[in-house]
PDB file of C-alpha atoms in Angstrom:
ATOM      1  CA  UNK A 417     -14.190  -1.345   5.249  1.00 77.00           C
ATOM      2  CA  UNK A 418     -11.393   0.021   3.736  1.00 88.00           C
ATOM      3  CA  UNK A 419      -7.636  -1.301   4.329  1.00 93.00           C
ATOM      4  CA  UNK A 420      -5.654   1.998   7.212  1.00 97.00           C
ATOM      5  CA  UNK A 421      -3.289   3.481   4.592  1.00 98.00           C
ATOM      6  CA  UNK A 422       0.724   2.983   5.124  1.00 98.00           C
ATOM      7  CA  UNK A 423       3.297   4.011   3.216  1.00 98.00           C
ATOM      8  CA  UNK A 424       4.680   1.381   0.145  1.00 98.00           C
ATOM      9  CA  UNK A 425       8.327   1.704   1.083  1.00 98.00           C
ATOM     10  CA  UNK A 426      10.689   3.596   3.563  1.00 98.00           C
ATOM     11  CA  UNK A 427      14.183   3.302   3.935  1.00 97.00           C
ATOM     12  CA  UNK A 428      17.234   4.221   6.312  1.00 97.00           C
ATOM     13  CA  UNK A 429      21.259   3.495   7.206  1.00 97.00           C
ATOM     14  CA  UNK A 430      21.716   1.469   9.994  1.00 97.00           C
ATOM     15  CA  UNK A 431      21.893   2.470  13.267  1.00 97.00           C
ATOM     16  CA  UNK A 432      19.471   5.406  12.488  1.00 97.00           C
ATOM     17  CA  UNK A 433      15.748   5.692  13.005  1.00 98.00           C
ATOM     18  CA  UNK A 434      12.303   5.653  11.041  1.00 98.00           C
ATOM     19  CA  UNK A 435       8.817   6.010  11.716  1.00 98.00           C
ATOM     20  CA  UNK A 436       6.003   4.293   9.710  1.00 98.00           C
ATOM     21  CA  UNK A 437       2.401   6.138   9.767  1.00 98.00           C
ATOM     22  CA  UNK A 438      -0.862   4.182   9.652  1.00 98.00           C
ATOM     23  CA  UNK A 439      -3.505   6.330   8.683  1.00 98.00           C
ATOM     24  CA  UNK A 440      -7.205   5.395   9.333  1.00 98.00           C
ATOM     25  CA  UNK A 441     -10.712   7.073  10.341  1.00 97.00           C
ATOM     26  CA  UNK A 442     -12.370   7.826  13.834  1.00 97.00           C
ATOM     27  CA  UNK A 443     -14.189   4.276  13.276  1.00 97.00           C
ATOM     28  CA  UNK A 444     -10.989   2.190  13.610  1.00 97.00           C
ATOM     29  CA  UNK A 445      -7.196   3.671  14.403  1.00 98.00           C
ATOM     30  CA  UNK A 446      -8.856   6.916  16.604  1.00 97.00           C
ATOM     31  CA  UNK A 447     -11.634   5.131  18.142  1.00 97.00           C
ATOM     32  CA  UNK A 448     -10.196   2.540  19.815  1.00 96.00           C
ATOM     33  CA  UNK A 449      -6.892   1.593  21.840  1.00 97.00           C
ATOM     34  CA  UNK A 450      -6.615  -1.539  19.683  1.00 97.00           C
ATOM     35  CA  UNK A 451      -3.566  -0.595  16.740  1.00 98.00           C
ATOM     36  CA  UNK A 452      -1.333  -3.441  16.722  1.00 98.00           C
ATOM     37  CA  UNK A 453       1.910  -3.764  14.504  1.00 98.00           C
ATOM     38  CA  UNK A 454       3.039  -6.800  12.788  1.00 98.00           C
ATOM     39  CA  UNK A 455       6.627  -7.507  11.182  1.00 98.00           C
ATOM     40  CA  UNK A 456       6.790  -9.719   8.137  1.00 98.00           C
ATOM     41  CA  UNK A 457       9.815 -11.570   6.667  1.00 97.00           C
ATOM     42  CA  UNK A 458       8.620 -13.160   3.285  1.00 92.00           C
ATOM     43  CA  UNK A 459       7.829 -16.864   3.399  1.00 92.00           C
ATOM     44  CA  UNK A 460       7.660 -16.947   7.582  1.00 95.00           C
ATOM     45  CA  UNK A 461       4.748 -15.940   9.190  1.00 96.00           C
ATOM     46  CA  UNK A 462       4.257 -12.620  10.550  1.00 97.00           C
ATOM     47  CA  UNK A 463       5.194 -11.747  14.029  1.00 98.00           C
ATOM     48  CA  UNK A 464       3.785  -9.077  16.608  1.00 98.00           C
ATOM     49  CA  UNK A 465       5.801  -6.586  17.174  1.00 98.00           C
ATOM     50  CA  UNK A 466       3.734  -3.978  19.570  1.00 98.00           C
ATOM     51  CA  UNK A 467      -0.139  -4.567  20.251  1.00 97.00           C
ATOM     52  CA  UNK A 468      -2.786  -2.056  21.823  1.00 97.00           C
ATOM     53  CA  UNK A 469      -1.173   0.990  20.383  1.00 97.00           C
ATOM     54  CA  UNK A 470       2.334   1.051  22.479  1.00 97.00           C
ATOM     55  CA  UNK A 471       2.877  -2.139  24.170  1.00 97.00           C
ATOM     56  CA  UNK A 472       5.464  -3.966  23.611  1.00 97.00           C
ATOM     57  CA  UNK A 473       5.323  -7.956  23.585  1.00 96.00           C
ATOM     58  CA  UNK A 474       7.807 -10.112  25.670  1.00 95.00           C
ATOM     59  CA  UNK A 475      10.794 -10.445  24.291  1.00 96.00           C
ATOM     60  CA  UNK A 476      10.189  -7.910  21.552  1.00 98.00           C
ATOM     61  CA  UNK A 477      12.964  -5.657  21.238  1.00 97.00           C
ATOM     62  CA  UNK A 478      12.890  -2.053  22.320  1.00 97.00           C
ATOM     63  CA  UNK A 479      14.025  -0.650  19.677  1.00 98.00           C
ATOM     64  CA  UNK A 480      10.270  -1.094  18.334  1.00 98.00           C
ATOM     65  CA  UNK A 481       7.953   1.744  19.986  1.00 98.00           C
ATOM     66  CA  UNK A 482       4.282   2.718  19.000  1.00 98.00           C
ATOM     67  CA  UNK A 483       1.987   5.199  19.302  1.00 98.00           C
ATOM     68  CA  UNK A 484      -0.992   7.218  18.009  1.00 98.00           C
ATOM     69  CA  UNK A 485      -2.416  10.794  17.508  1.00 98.00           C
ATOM     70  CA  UNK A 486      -5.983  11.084  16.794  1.00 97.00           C
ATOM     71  CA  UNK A 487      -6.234   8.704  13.317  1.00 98.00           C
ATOM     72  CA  UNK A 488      -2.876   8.042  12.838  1.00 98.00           C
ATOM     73  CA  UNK A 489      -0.937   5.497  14.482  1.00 98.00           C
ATOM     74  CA  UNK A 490       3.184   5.374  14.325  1.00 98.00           C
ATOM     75  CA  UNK A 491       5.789   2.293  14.641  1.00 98.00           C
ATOM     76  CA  UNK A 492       9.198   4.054  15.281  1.00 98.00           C
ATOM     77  CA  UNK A 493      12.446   1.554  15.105  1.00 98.00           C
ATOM     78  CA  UNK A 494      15.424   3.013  16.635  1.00 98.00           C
ATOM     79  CA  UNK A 495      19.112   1.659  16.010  1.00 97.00           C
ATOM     80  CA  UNK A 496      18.266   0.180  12.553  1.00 98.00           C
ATOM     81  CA  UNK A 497      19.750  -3.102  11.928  1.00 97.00           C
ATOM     82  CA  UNK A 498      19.678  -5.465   9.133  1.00 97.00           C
ATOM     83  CA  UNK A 499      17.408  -8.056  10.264  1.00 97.00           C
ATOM     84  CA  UNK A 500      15.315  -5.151  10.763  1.00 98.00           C
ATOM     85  CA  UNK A 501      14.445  -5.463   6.975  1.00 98.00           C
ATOM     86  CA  UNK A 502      10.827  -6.836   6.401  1.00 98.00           C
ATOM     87  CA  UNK A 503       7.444  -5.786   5.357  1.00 98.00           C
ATOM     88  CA  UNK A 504       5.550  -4.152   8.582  1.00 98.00           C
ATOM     89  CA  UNK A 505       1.304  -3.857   8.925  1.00 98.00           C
ATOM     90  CA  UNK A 506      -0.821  -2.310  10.956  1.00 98.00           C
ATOM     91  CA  UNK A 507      -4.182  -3.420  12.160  1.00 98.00           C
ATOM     92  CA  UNK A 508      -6.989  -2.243  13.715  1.00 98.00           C
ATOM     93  CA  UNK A 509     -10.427  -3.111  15.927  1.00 97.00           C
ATOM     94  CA  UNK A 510     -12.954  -1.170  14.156  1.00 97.00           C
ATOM     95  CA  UNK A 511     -16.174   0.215  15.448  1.00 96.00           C
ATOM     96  CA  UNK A 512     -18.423  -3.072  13.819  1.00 95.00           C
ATOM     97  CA  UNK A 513     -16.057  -5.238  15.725  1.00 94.00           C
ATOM     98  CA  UNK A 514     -14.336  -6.025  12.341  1.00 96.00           C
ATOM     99  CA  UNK A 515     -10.470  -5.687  12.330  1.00 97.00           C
ATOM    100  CA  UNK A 516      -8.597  -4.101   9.456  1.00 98.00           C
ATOM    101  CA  UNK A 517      -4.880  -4.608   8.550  1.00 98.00           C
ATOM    102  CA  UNK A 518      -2.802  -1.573   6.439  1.00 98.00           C
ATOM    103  CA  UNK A 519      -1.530  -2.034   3.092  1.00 97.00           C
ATOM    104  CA  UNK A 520       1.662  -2.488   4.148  1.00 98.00           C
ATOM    105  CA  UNK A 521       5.561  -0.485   4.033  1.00 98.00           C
ATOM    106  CA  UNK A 522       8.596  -2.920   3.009  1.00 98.00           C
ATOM    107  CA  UNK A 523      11.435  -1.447   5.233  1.00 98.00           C
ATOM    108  CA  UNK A 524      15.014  -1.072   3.161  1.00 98.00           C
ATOM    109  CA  UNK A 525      17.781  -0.810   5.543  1.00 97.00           C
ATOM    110  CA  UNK A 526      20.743   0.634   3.408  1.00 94.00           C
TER     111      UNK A 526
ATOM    112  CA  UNK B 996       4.263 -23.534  23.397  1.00 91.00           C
ATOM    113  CA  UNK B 997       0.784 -22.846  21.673  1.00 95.00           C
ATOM    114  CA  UNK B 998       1.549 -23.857  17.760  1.00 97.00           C
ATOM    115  CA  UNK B 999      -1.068 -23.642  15.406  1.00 98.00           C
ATOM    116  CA  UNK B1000      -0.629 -25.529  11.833  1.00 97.00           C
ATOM    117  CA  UNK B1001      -2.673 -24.907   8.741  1.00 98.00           C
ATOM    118  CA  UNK B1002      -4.097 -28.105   6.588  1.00 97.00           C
ATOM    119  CA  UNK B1003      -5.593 -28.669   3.187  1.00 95.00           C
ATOM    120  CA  UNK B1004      -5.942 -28.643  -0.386  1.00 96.00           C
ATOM    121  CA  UNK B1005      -3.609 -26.309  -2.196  1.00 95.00           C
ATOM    122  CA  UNK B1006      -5.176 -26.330  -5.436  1.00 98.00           C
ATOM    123  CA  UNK B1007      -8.860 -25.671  -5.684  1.00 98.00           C
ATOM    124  CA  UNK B1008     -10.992 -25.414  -9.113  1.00 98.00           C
ATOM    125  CA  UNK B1009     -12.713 -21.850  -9.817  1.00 97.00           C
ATOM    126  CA  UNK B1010     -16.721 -21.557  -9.037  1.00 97.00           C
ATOM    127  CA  UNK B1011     -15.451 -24.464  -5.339  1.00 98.00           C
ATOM    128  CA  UNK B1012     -15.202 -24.363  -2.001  1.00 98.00           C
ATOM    129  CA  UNK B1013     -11.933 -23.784  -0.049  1.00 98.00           C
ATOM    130  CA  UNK B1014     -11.825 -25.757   2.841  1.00 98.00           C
ATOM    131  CA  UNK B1015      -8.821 -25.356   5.743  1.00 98.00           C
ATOM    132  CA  UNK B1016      -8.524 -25.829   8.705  1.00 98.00           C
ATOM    133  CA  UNK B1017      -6.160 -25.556  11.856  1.00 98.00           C
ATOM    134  CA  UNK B1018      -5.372 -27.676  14.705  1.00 98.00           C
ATOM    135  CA  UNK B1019      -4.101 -26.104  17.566  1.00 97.00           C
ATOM    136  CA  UNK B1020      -1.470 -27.774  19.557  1.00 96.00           C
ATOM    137  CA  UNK B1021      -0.275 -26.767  23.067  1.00 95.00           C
ATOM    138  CA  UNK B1022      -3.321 -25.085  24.177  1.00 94.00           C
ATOM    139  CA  UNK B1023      -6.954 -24.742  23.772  1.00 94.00           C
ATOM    140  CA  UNK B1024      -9.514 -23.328  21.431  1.00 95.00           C
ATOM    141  CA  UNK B1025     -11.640 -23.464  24.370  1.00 94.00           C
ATOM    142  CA  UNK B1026      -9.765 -20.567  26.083  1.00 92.00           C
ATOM    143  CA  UNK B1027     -12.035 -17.791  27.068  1.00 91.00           C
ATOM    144  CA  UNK B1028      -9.403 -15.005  26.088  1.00 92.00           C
ATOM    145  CA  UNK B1029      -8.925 -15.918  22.412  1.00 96.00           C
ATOM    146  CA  UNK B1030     -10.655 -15.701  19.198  1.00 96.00           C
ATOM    147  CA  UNK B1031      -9.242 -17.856  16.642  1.00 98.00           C
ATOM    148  CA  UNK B1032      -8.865 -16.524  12.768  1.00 98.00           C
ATOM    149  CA  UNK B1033      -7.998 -16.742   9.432  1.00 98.00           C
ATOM    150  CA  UNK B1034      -6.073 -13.875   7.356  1.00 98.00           C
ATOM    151  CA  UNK B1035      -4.533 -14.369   4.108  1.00 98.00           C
ATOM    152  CA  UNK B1036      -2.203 -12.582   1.366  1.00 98.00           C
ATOM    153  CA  UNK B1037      -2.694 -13.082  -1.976  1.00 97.00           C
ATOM    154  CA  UNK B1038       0.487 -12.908  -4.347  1.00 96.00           C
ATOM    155  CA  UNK B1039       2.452  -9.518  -3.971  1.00 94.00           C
ATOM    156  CA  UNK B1040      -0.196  -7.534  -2.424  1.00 96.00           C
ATOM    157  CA  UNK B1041      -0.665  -7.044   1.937  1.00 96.00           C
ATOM    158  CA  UNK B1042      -2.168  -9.149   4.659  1.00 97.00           C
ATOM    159  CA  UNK B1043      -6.350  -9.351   4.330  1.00 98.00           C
ATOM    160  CA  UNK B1044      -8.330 -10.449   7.630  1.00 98.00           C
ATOM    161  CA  UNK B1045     -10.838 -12.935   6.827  1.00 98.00           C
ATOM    162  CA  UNK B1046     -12.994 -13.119  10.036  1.00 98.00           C
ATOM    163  CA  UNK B1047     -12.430 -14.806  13.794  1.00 97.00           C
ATOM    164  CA  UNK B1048     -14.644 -16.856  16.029  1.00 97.00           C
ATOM    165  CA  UNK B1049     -15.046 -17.828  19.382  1.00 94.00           C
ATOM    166  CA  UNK B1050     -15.408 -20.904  21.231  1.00 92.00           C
ATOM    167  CA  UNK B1051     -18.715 -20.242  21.922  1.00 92.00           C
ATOM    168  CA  UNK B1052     -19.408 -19.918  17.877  1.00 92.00           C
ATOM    169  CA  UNK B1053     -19.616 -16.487  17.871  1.00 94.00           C
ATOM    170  CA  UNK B1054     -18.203 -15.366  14.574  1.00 97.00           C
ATOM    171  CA  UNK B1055     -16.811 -11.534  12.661  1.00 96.00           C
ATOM    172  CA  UNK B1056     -16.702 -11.542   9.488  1.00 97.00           C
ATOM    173  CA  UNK B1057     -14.825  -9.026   6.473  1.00 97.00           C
ATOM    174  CA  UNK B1058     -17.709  -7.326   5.062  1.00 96.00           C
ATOM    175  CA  UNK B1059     -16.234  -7.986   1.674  1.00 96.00           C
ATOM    176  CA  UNK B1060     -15.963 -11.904   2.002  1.00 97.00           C
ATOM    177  CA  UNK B1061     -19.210 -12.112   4.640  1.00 97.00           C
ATOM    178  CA  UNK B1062     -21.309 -13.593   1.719  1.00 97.00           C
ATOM    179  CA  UNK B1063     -19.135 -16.442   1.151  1.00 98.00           C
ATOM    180  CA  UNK B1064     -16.867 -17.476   4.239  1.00 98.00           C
ATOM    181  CA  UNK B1065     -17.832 -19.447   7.122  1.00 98.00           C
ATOM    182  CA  UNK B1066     -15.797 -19.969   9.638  1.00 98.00           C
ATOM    183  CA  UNK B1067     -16.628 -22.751  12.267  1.00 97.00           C
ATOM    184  CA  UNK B1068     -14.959 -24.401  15.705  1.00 96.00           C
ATOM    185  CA  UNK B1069     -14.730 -27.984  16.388  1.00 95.00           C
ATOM    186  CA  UNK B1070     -13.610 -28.058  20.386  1.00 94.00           C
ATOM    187  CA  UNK B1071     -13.875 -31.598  20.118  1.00 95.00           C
ATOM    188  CA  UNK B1072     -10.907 -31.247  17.737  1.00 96.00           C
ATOM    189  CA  UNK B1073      -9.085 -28.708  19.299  1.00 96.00           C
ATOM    190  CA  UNK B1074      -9.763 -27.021  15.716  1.00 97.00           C
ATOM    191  CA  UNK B1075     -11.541 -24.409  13.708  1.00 97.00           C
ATOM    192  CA  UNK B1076     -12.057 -24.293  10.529  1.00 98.00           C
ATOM    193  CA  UNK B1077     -12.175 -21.934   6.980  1.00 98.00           C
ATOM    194  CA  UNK B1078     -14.556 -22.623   3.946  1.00 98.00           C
ATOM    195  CA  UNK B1079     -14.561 -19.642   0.982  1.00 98.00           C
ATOM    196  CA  UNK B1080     -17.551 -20.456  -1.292  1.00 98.00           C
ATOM    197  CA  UNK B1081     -17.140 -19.537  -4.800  1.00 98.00           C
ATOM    198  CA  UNK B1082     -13.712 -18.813  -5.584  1.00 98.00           C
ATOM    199  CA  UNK B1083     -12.039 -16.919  -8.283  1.00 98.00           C
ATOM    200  CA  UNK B1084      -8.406 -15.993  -8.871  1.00 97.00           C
ATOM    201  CA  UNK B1085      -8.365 -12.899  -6.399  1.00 98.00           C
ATOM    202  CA  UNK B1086      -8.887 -15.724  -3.409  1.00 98.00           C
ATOM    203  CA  UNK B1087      -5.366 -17.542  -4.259  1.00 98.00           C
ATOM    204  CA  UNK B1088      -3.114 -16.519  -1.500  1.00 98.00           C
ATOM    205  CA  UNK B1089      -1.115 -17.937   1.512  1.00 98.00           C
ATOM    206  CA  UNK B1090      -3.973 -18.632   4.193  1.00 98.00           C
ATOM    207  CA  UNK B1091      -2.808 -18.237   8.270  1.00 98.00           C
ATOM    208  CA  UNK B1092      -4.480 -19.468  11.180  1.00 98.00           C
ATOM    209  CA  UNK B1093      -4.140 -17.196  13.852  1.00 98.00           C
ATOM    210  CA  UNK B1094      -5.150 -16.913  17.447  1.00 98.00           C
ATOM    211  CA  UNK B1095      -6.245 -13.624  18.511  1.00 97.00           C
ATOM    212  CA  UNK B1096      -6.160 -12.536  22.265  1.00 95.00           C
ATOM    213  CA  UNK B1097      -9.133 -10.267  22.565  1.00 91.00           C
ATOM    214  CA  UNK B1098     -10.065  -8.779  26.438  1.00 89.00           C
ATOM    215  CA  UNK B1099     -11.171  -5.257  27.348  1.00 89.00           C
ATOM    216  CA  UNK B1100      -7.754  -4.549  27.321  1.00 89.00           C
ATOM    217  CA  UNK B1101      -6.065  -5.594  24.356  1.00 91.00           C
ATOM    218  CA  UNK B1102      -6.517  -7.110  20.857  1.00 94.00           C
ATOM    219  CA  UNK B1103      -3.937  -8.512  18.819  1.00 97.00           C
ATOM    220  CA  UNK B1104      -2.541 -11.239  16.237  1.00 98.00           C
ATOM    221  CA  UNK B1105      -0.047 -13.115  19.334  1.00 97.00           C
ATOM    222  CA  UNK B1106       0.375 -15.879  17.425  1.00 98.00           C
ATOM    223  CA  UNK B1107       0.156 -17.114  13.863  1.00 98.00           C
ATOM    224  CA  UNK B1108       0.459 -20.550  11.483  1.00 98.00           C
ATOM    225  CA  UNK B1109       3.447 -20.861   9.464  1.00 97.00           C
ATOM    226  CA  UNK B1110       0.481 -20.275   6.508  1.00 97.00           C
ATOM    227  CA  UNK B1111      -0.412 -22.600   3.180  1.00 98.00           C
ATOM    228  CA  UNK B1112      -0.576 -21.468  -0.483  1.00 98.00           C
ATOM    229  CA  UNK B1113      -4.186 -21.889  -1.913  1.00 98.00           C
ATOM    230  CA  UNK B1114      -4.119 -21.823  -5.866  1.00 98.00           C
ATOM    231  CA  UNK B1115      -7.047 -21.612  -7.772  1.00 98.00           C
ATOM    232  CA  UNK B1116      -6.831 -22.936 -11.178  1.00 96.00           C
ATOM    233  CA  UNK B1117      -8.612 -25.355 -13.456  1.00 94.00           C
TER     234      UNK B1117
END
């Protein structure tokens, strides 16, 4: 299986928005309900961030939104701030019941 | 609180076996809405998923480690458990134990180990 493709690196000012794009195939990120986003601060472990596309976990912020159009999925933070800054992945269910993480985007907030 | 912690060797030889495994604390890996995983990420480079099991023993494996991982559940324990046969290099990483809620409804990483470094090295 090959690893949904995310941008390396995005950037913005605080207080503004971004989106990050997780590209995959009909077998993983457009078949199934099941995109989940993960934020990553170096040398902690990873936390969930929004699961089953758009959901939000409790006590998740919402500034962090989801969603998805046919193989692409999107994690939009609003009202950047600095703590925002960390390495974000998305993962997948795929269609042989395998699930498949992104390569990755380190957010820079400037 | 469920709290899962990681345990075991953090250097391994080339050509051995990795062997970790995680004790979960808090809850149990008897739960019918989890699977229970490993995922790792080697040295500069993104988060891999390894494979998940259920309590039951019912195991998914990556296609690209499936010839070499097993991945077992001791409910007696309250653990499960990692072994990579054969390792090289490319499998030194930091190795988290995760728990993996997994209905109709919804699948997702909810919670994660605070991971261990594997090395591989002679």
């Amino acid at each position: 299986q090959s690893a949904l493709t995310q941008p390396a690196s995005v950037s913005g000012s605080r207080g503004q928005s971004i989106t990050i794009s997780c590209t995959g195939t009909s077998s993983d990120v457009g078949g199934y309900d099941y995109v989940s986003w993960y934020q990553h601060h170096p040398g902690k472990a990873p936390k969930l961030i929004i699961c089953d596309v758009s959901n939000r976990p409790s006590g998740v912020s919402n500034r962090f939104s989801g969603s998805k159009s046919g193989n692409t999925a999107s994690l939009t933070i609003s009202g950047l701030q600095a703590e925002d800054e960390a390495d974000y992945y998305c993962s997948s269910y795929t269609s042989i019941a395998t699930r498949v993480f992104g390569g990755g985007t380190r957010l820079t907030v400037l | 609180q469920l709290q899962l912690q990681e345990s075991g060797p953090g250097l391994v030889k080339p050509s051995e076996t990795l062997s970790l495994t995680c004790t979960v604390s808090g809850g149990s890996v008897s739960s019918t809405t989890y699977y229970w995983g490993w995922i790792r990420q080697p040295p500069g480079k993104g988060l891999e998923w390894i494979g998940s099991i259920y309590y039951s023993g019912t195991t998914y494996y990556n296609p690209s480690l499936k010839s070499r991982v097993t991945i077992s559940v001791d409910t007696s324990k309250n653990q499960f458990s990692l072994k990579l046969r054969s390792v090289t290099a490319a499998d030194a990483a930091v190795y988290f134990c995760v728990r993996e809620l997994t209905t109709i409804l919804t699948k997702s990483f909810d919670i994660w180990g605070q991971g261990t470094t594997v090395t591989v090295s002679s």
